[in-house]
mmCIF file with all atom_site columns, C-alpha atoms (C1' of nucleotides) in Angstrom:
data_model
loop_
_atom_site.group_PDB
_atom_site.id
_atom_site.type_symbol
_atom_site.label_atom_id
_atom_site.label_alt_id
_atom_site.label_comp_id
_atom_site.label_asym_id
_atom_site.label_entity_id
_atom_site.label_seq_id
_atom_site.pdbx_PDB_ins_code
_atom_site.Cartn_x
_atom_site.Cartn_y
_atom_site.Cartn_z
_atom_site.occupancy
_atom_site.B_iso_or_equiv
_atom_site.pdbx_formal_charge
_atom_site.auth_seq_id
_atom_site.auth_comp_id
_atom_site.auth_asym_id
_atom_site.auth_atom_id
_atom_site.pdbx_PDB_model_num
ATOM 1   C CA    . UNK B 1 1   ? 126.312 33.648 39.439 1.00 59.00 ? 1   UNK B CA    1
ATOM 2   C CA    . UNK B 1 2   ? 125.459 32.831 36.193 1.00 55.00 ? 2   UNK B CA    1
ATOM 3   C CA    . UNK B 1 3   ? 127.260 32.937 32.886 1.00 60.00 ? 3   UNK B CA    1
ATOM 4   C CA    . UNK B 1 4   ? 126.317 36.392 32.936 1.00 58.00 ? 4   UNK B CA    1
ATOM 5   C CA    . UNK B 1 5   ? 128.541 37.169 35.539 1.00 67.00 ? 5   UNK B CA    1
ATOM 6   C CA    . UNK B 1 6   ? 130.995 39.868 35.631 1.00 82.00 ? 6   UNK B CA    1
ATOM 7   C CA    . UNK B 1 7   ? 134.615 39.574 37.091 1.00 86.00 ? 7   UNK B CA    1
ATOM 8   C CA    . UNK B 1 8   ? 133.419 41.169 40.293 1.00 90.00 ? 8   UNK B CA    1
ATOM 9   C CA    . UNK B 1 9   ? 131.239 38.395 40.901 1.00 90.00 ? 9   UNK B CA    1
ATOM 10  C CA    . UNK B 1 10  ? 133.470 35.983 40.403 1.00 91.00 ? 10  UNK B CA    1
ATOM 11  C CA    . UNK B 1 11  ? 135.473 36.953 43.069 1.00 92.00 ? 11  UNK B CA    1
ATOM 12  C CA    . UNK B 1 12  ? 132.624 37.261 45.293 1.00 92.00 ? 12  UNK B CA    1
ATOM 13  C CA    . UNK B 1 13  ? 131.750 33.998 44.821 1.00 92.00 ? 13  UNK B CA    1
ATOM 14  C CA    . UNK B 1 14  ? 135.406 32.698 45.513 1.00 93.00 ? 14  UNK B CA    1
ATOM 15  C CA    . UNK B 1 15  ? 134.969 34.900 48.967 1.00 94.00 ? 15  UNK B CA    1
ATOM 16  C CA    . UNK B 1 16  ? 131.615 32.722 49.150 1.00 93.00 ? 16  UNK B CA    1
ATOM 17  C CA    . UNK B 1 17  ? 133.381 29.506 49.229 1.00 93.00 ? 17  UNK B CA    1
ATOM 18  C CA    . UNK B 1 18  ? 135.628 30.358 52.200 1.00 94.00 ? 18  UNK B CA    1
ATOM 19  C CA    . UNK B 1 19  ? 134.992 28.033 54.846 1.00 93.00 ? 19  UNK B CA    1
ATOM 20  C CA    . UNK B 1 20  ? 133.899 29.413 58.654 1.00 93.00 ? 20  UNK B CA    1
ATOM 21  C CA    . UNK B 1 21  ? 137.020 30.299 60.775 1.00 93.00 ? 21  UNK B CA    1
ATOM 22  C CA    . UNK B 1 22  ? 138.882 30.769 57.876 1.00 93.00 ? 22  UNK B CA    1
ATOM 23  C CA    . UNK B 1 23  ? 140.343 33.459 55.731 1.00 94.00 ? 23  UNK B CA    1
ATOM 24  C CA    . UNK B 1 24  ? 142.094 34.237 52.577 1.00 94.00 ? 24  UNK B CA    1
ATOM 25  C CA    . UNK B 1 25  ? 144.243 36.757 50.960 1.00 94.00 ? 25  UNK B CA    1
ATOM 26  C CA    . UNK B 1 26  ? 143.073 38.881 48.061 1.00 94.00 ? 26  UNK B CA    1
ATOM 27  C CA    . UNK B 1 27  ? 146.232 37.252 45.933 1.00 92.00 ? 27  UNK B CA    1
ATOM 28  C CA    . UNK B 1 28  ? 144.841 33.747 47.188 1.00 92.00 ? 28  UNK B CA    1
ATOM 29  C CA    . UNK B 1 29  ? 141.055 35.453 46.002 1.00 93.00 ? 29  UNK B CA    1
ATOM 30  C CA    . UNK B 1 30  ? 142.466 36.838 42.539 1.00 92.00 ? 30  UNK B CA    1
ATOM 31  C CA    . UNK B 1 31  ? 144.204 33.137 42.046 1.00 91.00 ? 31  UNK B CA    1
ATOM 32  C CA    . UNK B 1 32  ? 141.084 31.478 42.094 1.00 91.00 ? 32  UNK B CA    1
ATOM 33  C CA    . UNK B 1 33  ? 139.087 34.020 40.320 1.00 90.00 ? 33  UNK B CA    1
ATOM 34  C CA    . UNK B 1 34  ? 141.009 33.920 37.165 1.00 87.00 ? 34  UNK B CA    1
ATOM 35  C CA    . UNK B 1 35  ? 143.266 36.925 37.583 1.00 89.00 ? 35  UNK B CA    1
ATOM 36  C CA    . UNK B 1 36  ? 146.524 35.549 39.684 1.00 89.00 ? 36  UNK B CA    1
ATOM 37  C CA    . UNK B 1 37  ? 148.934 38.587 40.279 1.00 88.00 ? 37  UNK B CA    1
ATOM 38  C CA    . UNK B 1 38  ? 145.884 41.290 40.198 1.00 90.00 ? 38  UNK B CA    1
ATOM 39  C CA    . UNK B 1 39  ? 144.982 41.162 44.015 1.00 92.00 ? 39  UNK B CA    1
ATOM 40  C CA    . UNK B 1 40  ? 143.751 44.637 43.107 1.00 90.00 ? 40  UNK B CA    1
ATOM 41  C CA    . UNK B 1 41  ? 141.019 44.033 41.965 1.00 90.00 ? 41  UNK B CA    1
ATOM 42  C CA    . UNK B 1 42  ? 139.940 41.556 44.491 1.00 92.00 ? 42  UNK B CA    1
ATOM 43  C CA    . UNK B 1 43  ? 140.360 44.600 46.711 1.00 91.00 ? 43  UNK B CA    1
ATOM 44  C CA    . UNK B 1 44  ? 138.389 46.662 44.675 1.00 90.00 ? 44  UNK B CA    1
ATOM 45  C CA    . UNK B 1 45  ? 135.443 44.455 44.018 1.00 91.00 ? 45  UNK B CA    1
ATOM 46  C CA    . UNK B 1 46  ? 135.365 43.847 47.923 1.00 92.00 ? 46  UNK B CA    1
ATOM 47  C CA    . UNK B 1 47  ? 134.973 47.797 47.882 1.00 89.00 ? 47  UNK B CA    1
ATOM 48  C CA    . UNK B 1 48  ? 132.001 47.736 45.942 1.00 87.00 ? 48  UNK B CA    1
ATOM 49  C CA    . UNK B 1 49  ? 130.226 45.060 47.508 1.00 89.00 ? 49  UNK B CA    1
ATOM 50  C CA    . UNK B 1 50  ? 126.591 45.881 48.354 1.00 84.00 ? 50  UNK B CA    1
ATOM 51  C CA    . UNK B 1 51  ? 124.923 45.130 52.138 1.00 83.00 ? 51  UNK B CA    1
ATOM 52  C CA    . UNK B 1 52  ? 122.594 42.867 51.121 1.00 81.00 ? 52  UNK B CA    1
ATOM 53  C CA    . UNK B 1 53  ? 125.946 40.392 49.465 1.00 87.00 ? 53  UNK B CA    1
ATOM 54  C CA    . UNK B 1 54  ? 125.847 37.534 51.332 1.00 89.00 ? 54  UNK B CA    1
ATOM 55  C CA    . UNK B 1 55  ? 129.481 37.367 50.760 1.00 92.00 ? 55  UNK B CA    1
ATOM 56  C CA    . UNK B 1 56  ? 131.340 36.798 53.952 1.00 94.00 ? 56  UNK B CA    1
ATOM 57  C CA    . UNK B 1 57  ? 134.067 40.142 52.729 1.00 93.00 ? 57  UNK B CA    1
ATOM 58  C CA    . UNK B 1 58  ? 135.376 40.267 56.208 1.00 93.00 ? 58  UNK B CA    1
ATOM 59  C CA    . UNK B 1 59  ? 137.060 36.670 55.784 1.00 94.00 ? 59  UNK B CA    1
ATOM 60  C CA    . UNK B 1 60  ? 138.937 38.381 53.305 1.00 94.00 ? 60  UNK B CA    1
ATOM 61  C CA    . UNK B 1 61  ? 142.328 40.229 53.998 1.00 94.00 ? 61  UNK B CA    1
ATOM 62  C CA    . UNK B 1 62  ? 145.489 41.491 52.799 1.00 93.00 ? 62  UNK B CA    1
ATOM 63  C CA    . UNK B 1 63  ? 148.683 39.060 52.269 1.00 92.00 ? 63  UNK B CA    1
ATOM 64  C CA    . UNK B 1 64  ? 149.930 40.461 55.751 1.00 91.00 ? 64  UNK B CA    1
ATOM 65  C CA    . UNK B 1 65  ? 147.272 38.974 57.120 1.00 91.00 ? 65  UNK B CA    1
ATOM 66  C CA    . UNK B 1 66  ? 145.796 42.152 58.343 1.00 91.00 ? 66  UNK B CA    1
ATOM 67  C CA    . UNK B 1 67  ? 142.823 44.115 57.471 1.00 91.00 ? 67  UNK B CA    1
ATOM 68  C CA    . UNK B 1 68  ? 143.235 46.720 54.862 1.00 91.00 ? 68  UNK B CA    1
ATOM 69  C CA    . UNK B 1 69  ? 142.178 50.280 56.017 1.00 87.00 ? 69  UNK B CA    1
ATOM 70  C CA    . UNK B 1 70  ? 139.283 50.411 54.099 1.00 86.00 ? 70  UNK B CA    1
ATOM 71  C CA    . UNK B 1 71  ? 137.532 54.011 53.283 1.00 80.00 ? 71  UNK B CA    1
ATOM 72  C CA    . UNK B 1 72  ? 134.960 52.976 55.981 1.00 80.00 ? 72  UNK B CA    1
ATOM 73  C CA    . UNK B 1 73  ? 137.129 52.585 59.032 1.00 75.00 ? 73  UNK B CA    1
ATOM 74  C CA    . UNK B 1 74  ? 133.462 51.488 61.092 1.00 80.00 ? 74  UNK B CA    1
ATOM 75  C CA    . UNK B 1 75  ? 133.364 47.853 59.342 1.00 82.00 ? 75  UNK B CA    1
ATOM 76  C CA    . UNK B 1 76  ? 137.496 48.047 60.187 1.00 85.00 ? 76  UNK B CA    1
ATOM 77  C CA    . UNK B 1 77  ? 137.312 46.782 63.603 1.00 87.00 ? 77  UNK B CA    1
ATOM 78  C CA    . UNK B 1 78  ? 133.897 45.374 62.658 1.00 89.00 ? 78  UNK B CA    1
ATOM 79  C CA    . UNK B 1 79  ? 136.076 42.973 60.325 1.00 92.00 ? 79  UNK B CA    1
ATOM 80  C CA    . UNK B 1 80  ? 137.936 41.648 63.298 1.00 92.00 ? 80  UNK B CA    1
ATOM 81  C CA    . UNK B 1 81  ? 135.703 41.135 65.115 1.00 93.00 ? 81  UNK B CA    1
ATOM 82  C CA    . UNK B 1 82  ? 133.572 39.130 63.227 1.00 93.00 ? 82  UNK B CA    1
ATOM 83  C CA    . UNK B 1 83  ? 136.559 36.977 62.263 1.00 94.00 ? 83  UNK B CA    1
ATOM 84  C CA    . UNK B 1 84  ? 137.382 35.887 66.127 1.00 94.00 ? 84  UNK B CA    1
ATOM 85  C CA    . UNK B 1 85  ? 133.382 35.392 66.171 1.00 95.00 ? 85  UNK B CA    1
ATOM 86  C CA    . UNK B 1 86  ? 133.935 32.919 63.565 1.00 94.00 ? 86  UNK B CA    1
ATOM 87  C CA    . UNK B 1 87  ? 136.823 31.161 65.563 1.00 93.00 ? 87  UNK B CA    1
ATOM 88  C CA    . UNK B 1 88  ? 139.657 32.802 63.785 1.00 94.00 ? 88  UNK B CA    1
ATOM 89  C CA    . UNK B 1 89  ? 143.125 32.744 65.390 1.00 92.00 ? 89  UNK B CA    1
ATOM 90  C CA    . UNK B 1 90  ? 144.825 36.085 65.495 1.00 92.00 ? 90  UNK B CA    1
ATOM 91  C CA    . UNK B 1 91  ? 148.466 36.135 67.148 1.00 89.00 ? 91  UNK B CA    1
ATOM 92  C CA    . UNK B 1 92  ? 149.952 38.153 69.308 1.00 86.00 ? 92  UNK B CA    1
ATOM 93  C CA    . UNK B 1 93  ? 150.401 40.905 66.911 1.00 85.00 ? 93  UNK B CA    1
ATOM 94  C CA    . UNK B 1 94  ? 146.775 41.397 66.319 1.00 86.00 ? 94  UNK B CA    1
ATOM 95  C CA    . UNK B 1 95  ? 146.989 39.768 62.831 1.00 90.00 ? 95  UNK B CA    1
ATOM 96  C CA    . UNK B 1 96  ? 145.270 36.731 61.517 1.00 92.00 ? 96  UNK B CA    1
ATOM 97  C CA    . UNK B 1 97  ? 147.399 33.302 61.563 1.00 91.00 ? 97  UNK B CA    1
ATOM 98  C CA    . UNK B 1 98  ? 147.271 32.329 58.367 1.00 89.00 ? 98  UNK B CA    1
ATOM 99  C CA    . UNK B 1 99  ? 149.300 29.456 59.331 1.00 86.00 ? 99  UNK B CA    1
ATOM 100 C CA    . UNK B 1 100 ? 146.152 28.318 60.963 1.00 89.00 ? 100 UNK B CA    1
ATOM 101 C CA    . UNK B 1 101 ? 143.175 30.080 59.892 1.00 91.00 ? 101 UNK B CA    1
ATOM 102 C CA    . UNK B 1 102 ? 144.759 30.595 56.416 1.00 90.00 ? 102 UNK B CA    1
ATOM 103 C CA    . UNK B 1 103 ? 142.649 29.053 53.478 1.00 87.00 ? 103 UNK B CA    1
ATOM 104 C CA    . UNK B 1 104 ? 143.273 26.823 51.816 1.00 79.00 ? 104 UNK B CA    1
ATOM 105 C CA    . UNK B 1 105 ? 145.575 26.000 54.476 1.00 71.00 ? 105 UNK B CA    1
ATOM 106 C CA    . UNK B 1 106 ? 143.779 25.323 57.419 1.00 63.00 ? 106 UNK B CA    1
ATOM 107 C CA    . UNK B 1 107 ? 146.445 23.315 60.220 1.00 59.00 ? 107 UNK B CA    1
ATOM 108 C "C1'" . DG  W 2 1   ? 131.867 57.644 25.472 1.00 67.62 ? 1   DG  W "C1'" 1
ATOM 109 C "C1'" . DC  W 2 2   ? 135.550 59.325 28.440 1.00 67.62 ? 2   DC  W "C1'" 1
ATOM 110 C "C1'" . DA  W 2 3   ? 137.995 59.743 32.707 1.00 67.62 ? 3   DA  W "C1'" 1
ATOM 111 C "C1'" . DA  W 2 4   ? 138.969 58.908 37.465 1.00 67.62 ? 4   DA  W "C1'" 1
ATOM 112 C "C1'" . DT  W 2 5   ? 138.940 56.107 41.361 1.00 67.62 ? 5   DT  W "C1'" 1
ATOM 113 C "C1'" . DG  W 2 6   ? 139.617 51.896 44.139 1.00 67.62 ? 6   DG  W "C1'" 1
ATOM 114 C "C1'" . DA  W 2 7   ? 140.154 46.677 50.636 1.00 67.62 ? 7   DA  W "C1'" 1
ATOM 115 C "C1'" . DC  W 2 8   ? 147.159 45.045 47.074 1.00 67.62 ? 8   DC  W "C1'" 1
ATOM 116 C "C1'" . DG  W 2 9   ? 150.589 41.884 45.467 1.00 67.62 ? 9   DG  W "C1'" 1
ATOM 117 C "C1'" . DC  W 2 10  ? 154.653 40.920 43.158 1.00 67.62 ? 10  DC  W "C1'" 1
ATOM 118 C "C1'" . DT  W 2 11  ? 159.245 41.730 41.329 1.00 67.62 ? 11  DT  W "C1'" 1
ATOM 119 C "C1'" . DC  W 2 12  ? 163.415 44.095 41.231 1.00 67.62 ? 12  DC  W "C1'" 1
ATOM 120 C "C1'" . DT  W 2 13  ? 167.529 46.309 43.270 1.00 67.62 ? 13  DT  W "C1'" 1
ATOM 121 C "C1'" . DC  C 3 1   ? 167.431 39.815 54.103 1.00 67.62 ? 1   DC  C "C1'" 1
ATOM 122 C "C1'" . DA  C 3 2   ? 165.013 44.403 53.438 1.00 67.62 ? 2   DA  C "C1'" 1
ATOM 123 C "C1'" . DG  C 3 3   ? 162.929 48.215 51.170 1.00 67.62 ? 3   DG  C "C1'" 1
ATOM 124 C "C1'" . DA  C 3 4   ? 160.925 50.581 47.222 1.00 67.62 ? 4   DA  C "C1'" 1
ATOM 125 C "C1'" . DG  C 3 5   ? 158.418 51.061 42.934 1.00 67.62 ? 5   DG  C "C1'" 1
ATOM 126 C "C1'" . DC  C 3 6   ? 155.314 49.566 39.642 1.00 67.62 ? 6   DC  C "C1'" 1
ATOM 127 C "C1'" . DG  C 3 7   ? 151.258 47.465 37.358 1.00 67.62 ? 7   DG  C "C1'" 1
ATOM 128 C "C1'" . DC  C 3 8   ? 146.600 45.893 36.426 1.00 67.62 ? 8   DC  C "C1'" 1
ATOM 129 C "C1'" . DC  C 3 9   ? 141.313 45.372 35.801 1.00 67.62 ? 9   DC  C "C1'" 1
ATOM 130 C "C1'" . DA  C 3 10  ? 136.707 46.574 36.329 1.00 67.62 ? 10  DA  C "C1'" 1
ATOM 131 C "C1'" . DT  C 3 11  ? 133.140 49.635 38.025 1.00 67.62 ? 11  DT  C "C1'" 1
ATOM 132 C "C1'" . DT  C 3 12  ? 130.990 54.079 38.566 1.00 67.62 ? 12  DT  C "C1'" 1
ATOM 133 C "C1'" . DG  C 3 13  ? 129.897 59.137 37.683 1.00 67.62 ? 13  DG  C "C1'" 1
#
DNA sequence: GCAATGACGCTCT
DNA sequence: CAGAGCGCCATTG
């Protein structure tokens, strides 16, 4: 991402410095991109984001801490699962624990 | 160049 | 404490 990058891939590259087994929240994303209060367009880049990203987009969720219902409802429970493959803790609610697998948080 | 769309979060009442 | 409404930015066609 170099200088010439645009706001999109900024945020990607926040996404990119999640840690395994851990996930964040678009507001946490748009925080450390530069654009605190405009989780929207964490959302939105996340929309556009090509196949061949090696952003990890599926560590990224909603402040609920559930997965928003994205236009392609396929990668929905595709999202999920790849978070419990990466050791994510959901509760008993089916949503993620932020409490524990929340990032920065982490404990 | 213009307009419309698009994975939410925050604040107020 | 809970619910509702609003705003914002960038990208793409």
């Amino acid at each position: 991402m170099p200088k010439g990058s645009s706001t999109y891939a900024r945020i990607y590259d926040v996404v990119g410095r999640i840690p395994p087994g851990r996930v964040a929240t678009y507001g946490q994303i748009a925080k450390l991109a530069g654009r605190p209060g405009h989780a929207r367009q964490v959302g939105y880049a996340l929309s556009a984001l090509p196949e061949d990203s090696d952003v990890p987009w599926h560590r990224v969720i909603n402040a609920k801490g559930e997965i928003s219902p994205r236009s392609f409802p396929d990668e929905n429970g595709e999202q999920e699962v790849r978070l419990k493959a990466e050791g994510v803790v959901f509760d008993e609610r089916g949503r993620v624990a932020l409490s524990q697998s929340g990032w920065p948080e982490g404990r």
